[in-house]
Coordinates of N, CA, C and O in Angstrom, one line a residue:
M1 N 129.7 61.3 137.7 CA 128.7 60.3 138.0 C 129.2 59.2 138.9 O 130.3 58.8 138.3
S2 N 128.9 58.5 140.2 CA 129.6 57.6 140.7 C 129.1 56.2 139.8 O 127.8 56.5 139.7
S3 N 129.8 55.5 139.8 CA 129.2 54.2 139.3 C 128.7 53.0 140.6 O 129.5 53.2 141.8
R4 N 128.3 52.3 140.4 CA 127.7 51.1 141.3 C 127.9 50.0 140.5 O 127.4 49.9 139.7
V5 N 128.6 48.9 141.0 CA 128.6 47.9 140.6 C 128.1 46.8 141.6 O 128.4 46.6 142.6
L6 N 127.9 45.3 140.5 CA 127.2 44.6 141.2 C 128.0 43.1 140.8 O 128.1 42.7 139.6
G7 N 129.1 42.7 141.6 CA 129.6 41.4 141.4 C 129.4 39.8 141.5 O 128.4 40.3 142.5
I8 N 129.3 39.2 140.5 CA 128.5 37.9 141.0 C 129.4 37.0 140.6 O 130.3 37.2 139.8
D9 N 129.5 35.6 141.2 CA 129.9 34.5 141.1 C 129.1 33.2 141.4 O 128.5 33.4 142.3
I10 N 129.2 32.5 140.5 CA 128.1 31.1 140.6 C 128.3 30.0 141.6 O 130.2 30.3 142.0
R11 N 127.9 29.5 142.2 CA 128.2 28.9 143.4 C 128.0 27.3 143.0 O 127.3 27.3 142.2
P12 N 128.9 26.1 143.7 CA 128.5 24.8 143.4 C 127.2 24.4 143.1 O 126.7 24.0 142.0
E13 N 126.0 25.1 143.9 CA 125.2 24.2 144.0 C 123.9 25.0 142.7 O 122.6 25.3 142.7
G14 N 124.6 26.0 142.0 CA 123.6 27.1 141.2 C 123.4 28.4 141.4 O 122.8 29.1 140.7
S15 N 123.3 28.6 142.7 CA 123.0 30.2 143.0 C 124.0 30.7 143.0 O 125.2 30.7 142.5
F16 N 124.2 31.9 143.2 CA 125.4 33.2 143.1 C 125.4 34.0 144.4 O 124.6 34.3 145.3
S17 N 126.8 34.3 144.4 CA 127.2 34.9 145.5 C 127.0 36.4 144.8 O 127.9 36.5 143.7
Y18 N 126.7 37.4 145.6 CA 127.0 38.6 145.0 C 127.0 39.8 145.7 O 127.3 39.5 147.2
I19 N 127.7 40.9 145.5 CA 128.1 41.9 146.3 C 127.7 43.3 145.3 O 128.0 43.3 144.2
V20 N 127.1 44.6 146.0 CA 126.9 45.7 145.3 C 127.9 46.6 146.2 O 128.0 46.9 147.2
M21 N 128.7 47.4 145.2 CA 129.8 48.3 145.7 C 129.6 49.3 144.9 O 129.6 49.9 144.3
N22 N 129.9 50.5 146.0 CA 129.9 51.7 145.1 C 131.4 52.3 144.6 O 132.1 51.5 144.9
S23 N 131.4 53.5 144.0 CA 132.6 53.6 143.2 C 134.0 53.8 144.2 O 135.1 53.7 143.7
D24 N 133.4 54.2 145.6 CA 134.4 54.3 146.4 C 135.0 52.9 147.0 O 135.7 53.0 148.1
N25 N 134.2 51.6 146.6 CA 134.5 50.4 147.1 C 134.0 50.3 148.7 O 134.2 49.2 149.1
T26 N 132.6 51.2 148.9 CA 131.9 50.7 149.9 C 130.8 49.6 149.5 O 130.1 49.7 148.3
I27 N 130.8 48.6 150.6 CA 130.2 47.2 149.8 C 128.6 48.1 150.6 O 128.6 48.4 152.2
I28 N 127.5 47.9 149.9 CA 126.4 48.4 149.9 C 125.3 47.3 150.5 O 124.7 47.5 151.8
T29 N 125.7 46.2 150.0 CA 125.0 44.7 150.2 C 125.8 43.8 149.6 O 126.6 43.8 148.7
D30 N 125.7 42.4 150.6 CA 126.1 41.0 149.8 C 125.4 40.1 150.2 O 124.4 40.2 151.3
G31 N 125.3 38.9 149.7 CA 124.6 37.7 150.0 C 124.9 36.7 149.0 O 125.6 36.5 148.0
V32 N 123.8 35.7 149.0 CA 123.5 34.6 148.3 C 122.1 34.7 147.3 O 121.2 34.9 148.1
A33 N 122.1 34.6 146.0 CA 120.4 34.6 145.2 C 120.7 33.9 144.5 O 121.7 33.4 144.2
N34 N 119.3 33.5 144.2 CA 118.8 32.6 143.2 C 118.7 33.9 141.9 O 118.9 35.1 141.9
Q35 N 118.5 33.0 140.6 CA 118.1 34.3 139.8 C 117.1 34.8 139.9 O 116.9 36.4 139.4
D36 N 115.9 34.4 140.3 CA 114.8 35.8 140.5 C 115.2 36.8 141.5 O 115.1 37.8 141.5
E37 N 116.1 36.5 142.7 CA 116.7 37.2 143.7 C 117.6 38.1 143.1 O 117.8 39.6 143.6
L38 N 118.5 38.1 141.8 CA 119.5 38.7 141.6 C 118.8 39.7 140.5 O 119.2 40.8 140.9
I39 N 117.7 39.6 140.0 CA 117.1 40.2 139.2 C 116.4 41.4 140.3 O 116.6 42.7 140.0
R40 N 115.9 41.2 141.4 CA 115.3 42.1 142.4 C 116.3 43.0 142.9 O 116.5 44.1 143.0
V41 N 117.6 42.3 143.3 CA 118.9 43.0 143.7 C 119.3 44.0 142.5 O 119.7 45.1 142.8
I42 N 119.1 43.5 141.3 CA 119.7 44.7 140.0 C 118.3 45.8 140.1 O 119.1 46.8 139.8
K43 N 117.3 45.3 140.3 CA 116.1 46.4 140.3 C 116.2 47.4 141.4 O 116.2 48.4 141.2
K44 N 116.7 46.9 142.7 CA 116.7 47.9 143.9 C 117.9 48.7 143.8 O 118.0 50.1 144.3
Y45 N 119.1 47.9 143.4 CA 120.2 48.8 143.5 C 121.1 49.7 142.3 O 121.6 50.2 142.4
R46 N 120.3 49.4 141.3 CA 120.7 49.8 139.8 C 122.0 50.1 139.6 O 122.6 51.1 139.0
P47 N 122.8 49.1 139.5 CA 124.5 48.8 139.6 C 124.3 49.5 137.7 O 123.6 49.0 137.0
S48 N 125.4 50.4 137.6 CA 125.8 50.4 136.2 C 126.4 49.4 135.5 O 126.5 49.6 134.3
M49 N 126.9 48.4 136.5 CA 127.8 47.4 136.2 C 127.3 46.2 136.3 O 127.3 46.3 137.5
V50 N 127.3 45.0 135.9 CA 127.3 43.8 136.3 C 128.9 43.1 136.3 O 129.1 42.7 134.9
A51 N 129.7 42.4 136.9 CA 130.9 42.1 136.7 C 131.1 40.7 137.1 O 130.5 40.3 138.1
V52 N 131.6 39.9 136.1 CA 131.5 38.7 136.2 C 132.9 38.2 135.9 O 133.8 39.2 135.0
D53 N 133.4 37.2 136.1 CA 134.8 36.5 135.7 C 134.7 35.6 134.6 O 135.7 35.3 133.7
N54 N 133.7 34.9 134.2 CA 133.3 34.4 133.2 C 132.0 34.6 132.8 O 131.0 34.1 133.3
I55 N 131.7 34.9 131.4 CA 130.3 35.3 130.5 C 129.4 34.3 130.6 O 128.3 34.2 130.6
R56 N 129.9 33.0 130.5 CA 129.5 31.9 130.4 C 128.6 31.8 132.0 O 127.4 30.9 131.4
E57 N 128.7 32.1 132.6 CA 127.8 32.3 134.1 C 126.3 32.7 133.8 O 125.5 32.3 134.2
I58 N 126.4 33.8 133.1 CA 125.1 34.8 132.8 C 124.9 33.8 131.4 O 123.3 33.4 131.9
L59 N 125.3 33.5 130.7 CA 124.7 32.9 129.8 C 124.0 31.6 129.7 O 123.1 30.9 129.6
E60 N 124.6 30.9 131.1 CA 124.1 29.5 131.5 C 122.4 29.6 132.1 O 121.9 28.8 132.0
L61 N 122.3 30.9 132.6 CA 121.1 31.2 133.6 C 119.9 31.1 132.0 O 119.0 30.8 132.5
G62 N 120.1 31.0 131.2 CA 119.5 30.9 130.2 C 118.3 32.3 129.7 O 118.8 33.4 130.1
G63 N 117.5 32.1 128.9 CA 117.2 33.1 128.1 C 115.8 34.3 129.2 O 115.6 35.0 128.7
R64 N 115.5 33.4 129.7 CA 114.3 33.7 130.9 C 115.1 35.1 131.8 O 114.5 36.1 131.8
F65 N 116.1 34.4 132.1 CA 116.8 35.9 132.9 C 117.1 36.6 132.1 O 117.0 37.9 132.5
L66 N 118.0 36.6 131.0 CA 118.5 37.3 130.2 C 117.4 38.6 129.5 O 117.3 39.4 129.4
K67 N 116.3 38.0 129.4 CA 115.1 38.7 128.7 C 114.7 39.6 129.8 O 114.3 40.8 129.5
R68 N 114.3 38.7 131.1 CA 113.9 40.0 132.2 C 115.0 41.1 132.3 O 114.5 42.1 133.0
M69 N 116.4 40.6 132.4 CA 117.4 41.5 132.3 C 117.5 43.0 131.3 O 117.5 43.9 131.6
S70 N 117.2 42.2 130.2 CA 116.9 43.3 129.1 C 115.7 44.2 129.2 O 115.6 45.3 128.8
K71 N 114.9 43.7 130.2 CA 113.2 44.7 130.1 C 113.7 45.4 131.3 O 112.6 46.4 131.6
L72 N 114.7 45.4 132.1 CA 115.0 46.6 133.2 C 115.0 48.1 133.0 O 115.3 48.2 131.7
P73 N 114.4 49.0 133.7 CA 114.6 50.3 133.2 C 116.0 50.8 132.9 O 116.0 51.5 131.8
S74 N 116.7 50.5 133.3 CA 118.1 50.6 133.7 C 119.0 49.2 133.3 O 119.1 48.8 134.0
V75 N 119.3 48.8 132.2 CA 120.1 47.7 131.9 C 121.8 48.1 132.4 O 122.2 48.6 131.6
P76 N 122.0 47.6 133.0 CA 123.7 47.4 133.3 C 124.6 47.0 132.3 O 124.2 46.1 131.5
Q77 N 125.7 47.4 132.1 CA 126.5 46.8 131.1 C 127.4 45.4 132.3 O 127.4 45.7 133.2
I78 N 127.5 44.7 131.2 CA 128.3 43.4 131.4 C 129.5 43.5 131.2 O 129.8 43.7 130.4
I79 N 130.4 43.4 132.7 CA 131.5 43.3 132.4 C 132.5 41.9 132.8 O 132.1 41.4 133.8
Q80 N 133.1 41.5 131.6 CA 134.0 40.2 132.1 C 135.4 40.7 132.3 O 136.2 41.1 131.5
V81 N 135.5 40.7 133.5 CA 136.9 41.3 134.2 C 138.2 40.5 133.7 O 139.5 41.2 133.3
T82 N 138.2 39.4 133.0 CA 139.4 38.4 132.8 C 139.4 38.5 131.2 O 140.5 37.9 130.8
R83 N 138.7 39.4 130.7 CA 139.1 39.3 129.2 C 139.5 40.5 128.9 O 138.6 41.7 129.4
L84 N 140.6 41.0 129.0 CA 141.0 42.1 128.9 C 140.9 43.0 127.5 O 140.2 42.7 126.3
S85 N 140.8 44.1 127.4 CA 140.9 45.2 126.3 C 141.3 44.7 124.6 O 140.6 44.9 123.9
D86 N 142.9 44.0 125.1 CA 142.9 43.4 123.9 C 142.6 42.1 123.5 O 143.1 41.4 122.5
G87 N 141.5 41.4 123.9 CA 140.9 40.6 123.9 C 141.6 39.2 124.6 O 141.3 38.2 124.6
S88 N 142.5 39.1 125.2 CA 143.6 38.3 125.9 C 142.9 37.7 126.8 O 141.9 38.6 127.7
E89 N 142.8 36.7 127.4 CA 142.1 36.0 128.5 C 143.3 36.0 130.1 O 144.0 35.4 129.7
V90 N 142.9 36.6 131.3 CA 143.6 36.4 132.6 C 143.0 35.5 133.4 O 141.8 35.8 133.5
K91 N 143.7 35.1 134.0 CA 143.3 34.5 135.1 C 142.9 35.1 136.2 O 143.7 36.2 136.6
M92 N 141.7 35.0 137.0 CA 141.1 35.9 137.9 C 142.2 36.2 139.0 O 142.5 37.3 139.5
E93 N 143.1 34.7 139.5 CA 144.1 35.1 140.4 C 145.1 36.1 140.4 O 145.5 36.5 140.9
D94 N 145.6 35.9 139.1 CA 146.4 37.0 138.3 C 146.2 38.0 138.6 O 147.0 39.2 138.7
L95 N 145.0 38.6 138.3 CA 144.5 39.8 138.0 C 144.2 40.4 139.3 O 144.7 41.7 139.7
V96 N 144.0 39.6 140.5 CA 143.6 40.0 142.1 C 145.2 40.5 142.5 O 145.4 41.5 143.2
K97 N 146.0 39.7 142.0 CA 147.8 39.9 142.3 C 148.2 41.2 141.6 O 148.5 41.9 142.6
K98 N 147.8 41.2 140.8 CA 148.3 42.4 139.7 C 147.7 43.9 140.4 O 148.2 44.7 140.5
Y99 N 146.4 43.8 140.3 CA 145.8 45.1 140.4 C 145.3 45.4 142.1 O 145.0 46.5 142.2
L100 N 145.2 44.3 142.9 CA 144.9 44.5 143.8 C 145.9 44.2 144.9 O 145.5 44.3 146.1
G101 N 146.8 43.7 144.4 CA 148.2 43.1 145.6 C 147.6 42.3 146.4 O 148.2 42.1 147.7
I102 N 147.0 41.5 146.1 CA 146.5 40.3 147.0 C 147.0 38.9 146.2 O 146.6 38.5 145.0
N103 N 148.1 38.0 146.9 CA 148.3 36.5 146.9 C 147.0 35.7 147.2 O 147.1 35.6 148.4
T104 N 146.7 35.2 146.4 CA 145.2 34.0 146.8 C 145.6 32.9 146.0 O 146.2 32.9 145.1
G105 N 145.1 31.6 146.4 CA 145.1 30.2 146.1 C 143.8 30.6 145.4 O 143.1 31.4 144.6
L106 N 143.1 29.6 145.3 CA 141.8 29.2 144.5 C 140.8 30.1 145.5 O 140.6 30.3 146.4
L107 N 140.0 30.9 144.5 CA 139.2 32.0 145.1 C 137.5 31.2 145.4 O 137.3 30.7 145.0
T108 N 137.0 31.7 146.4 CA 135.8 31.2 147.0 C 134.6 32.3 146.2 O 135.1 33.2 145.8
P109 N 133.6 31.8 146.1 CA 132.6 32.4 145.0 C 132.3 34.1 145.7 O 132.0 35.0 145.2
E110 N 132.6 33.9 147.1 CA 132.2 35.2 147.5 C 133.3 36.2 147.3 O 133.3 37.4 146.8
E111 N 134.7 35.8 147.4 CA 135.7 36.7 147.2 C 135.8 36.8 145.8 O 136.0 38.4 145.1
T112 N 135.4 35.7 144.7 CA 135.5 36.5 143.4 C 134.5 37.5 142.8 O 134.5 38.2 142.2
A113 N 133.1 37.3 143.7 CA 132.1 38.7 143.4 C 132.7 39.9 143.8 O 132.6 40.8 143.3
K114 N 133.2 39.6 144.8 CA 134.2 41.1 145.7 C 135.1 41.6 144.6 O 135.3 42.6 144.1
Y115 N 136.1 40.8 144.3 CA 137.1 41.2 143.4 C 136.9 41.7 142.3 O 137.3 42.6 141.5
V116 N 135.6 40.9 141.3 CA 135.4 41.1 139.6 C 134.7 42.6 140.1 O 135.0 43.4 139.0
A117 N 134.0 42.9 141.1 CA 133.7 44.2 141.6 C 134.4 45.3 141.7 O 134.4 46.6 140.7
E118 N 135.3 44.9 142.4 CA 136.7 45.9 142.3 C 137.5 46.1 141.0 O 137.8 47.3 141.0
L119 N 137.7 44.8 140.4 CA 138.2 45.0 139.3 C 137.6 45.8 138.1 O 138.4 47.0 137.8
A120 N 136.3 45.6 138.4 CA 135.3 46.6 137.3 C 135.4 47.9 137.7 O 135.6 48.7 136.7
L121 N 135.4 48.4 138.7 CA 135.4 49.6 139.2 C 136.7 50.3 138.9 O 136.7 51.5 138.3
R122 N 137.8 49.4 138.6 CA 139.1 50.4 138.2 C 139.6 50.4 136.6 O 140.4 50.7 136.1
G123 N 138.3 49.7 136.0 CA 138.4 49.6 134.6 C 139.0 48.3 133.9 O 139.0 48.3 132.7
I124 N 139.1 47.5 134.8 CA 139.7 46.3 134.1 C 138.5 45.5 133.4 O 137.6 45.5 134.3
G125 N 138.9 44.8 132.7 CA 137.9 44.0 131.7 C 137.3 44.6 130.2 O 137.7 45.2 130.0
S126 N 136.7 43.7 130.2 CA 135.7 44.1 128.6 C 134.2 44.4 128.8 O 133.7 43.2 129.5
I127 N 133.5 44.9 128.1 CA 132.2 45.1 127.8 C 131.6 43.8 127.3 O 132.5 43.9 126.1
V128 N 130.7 43.5 127.5 CA 129.9 42.0 126.8 C 128.8 42.5 126.5 O 128.2 43.1 127.5
K129 N 128.4 42.4 125.2 CA 127.2 43.1 124.2 C 126.3 41.5 124.7 O 126.4 41.2 123.7
L130 N 125.3 41.7 125.0 CA 124.3 40.6 125.6 C 123.1 41.0 124.8 O 122.2 40.1 124.3
F131 N 122.9 42.5 124.6 CA 121.6 42.9 124.2 C 121.5 43.8 123.0 O 123.0 44.9 122.9
E132 N 121.0 43.9 122.0 CA 121.0 44.7 121.0 C 119.8 46.0 121.5 O 118.8 45.4 121.8
N133 N 120.3 47.1 120.6 CA 119.1 47.8 121.0 C 118.0 47.9 120.0 O 118.3 47.6 118.7
E134 N 116.7 47.9 120.6 CA 115.7 47.7 119.3 C 115.3 48.9 118.8 O 115.3 49.9 119.6
T135 N 115.2 48.8 117.4 CA 114.8 50.1 116.6 C 113.1 50.3 116.6 O 112.7 48.9 116.2
K136 N 112.4 50.8 116.8 CA 111.1 51.0 116.8 C 110.8 51.9 115.4 O 111.2 53.1 115.1

């Protein structure tokens, strides 16, 4: 089964740059969104993963966003690409150089959204569990 990933990065004004990408790295859509628009993007494209460089960006959105996300019919896995499976943290620029072969300085939010998506599709990063399964 092919994976679809949503890469996001927070912008200075508090909105998000995002990109939705298929497992073959084809870009489905990208843009800038606020919290509500981001939920609509997740509902529409149903990514299996949401990739971030720093989980605090999602946590800072607060309870309303997380609650809405947990109620989606298909809740995507949250992947923090800068936290490796051994628990170590790696700078985004170092990951981009190592795995994508791109030398870069400070990344823009658009670049970060794209690169976190590409890295997550390559299996880089760790799953962050934000939601507990409810027992009924």
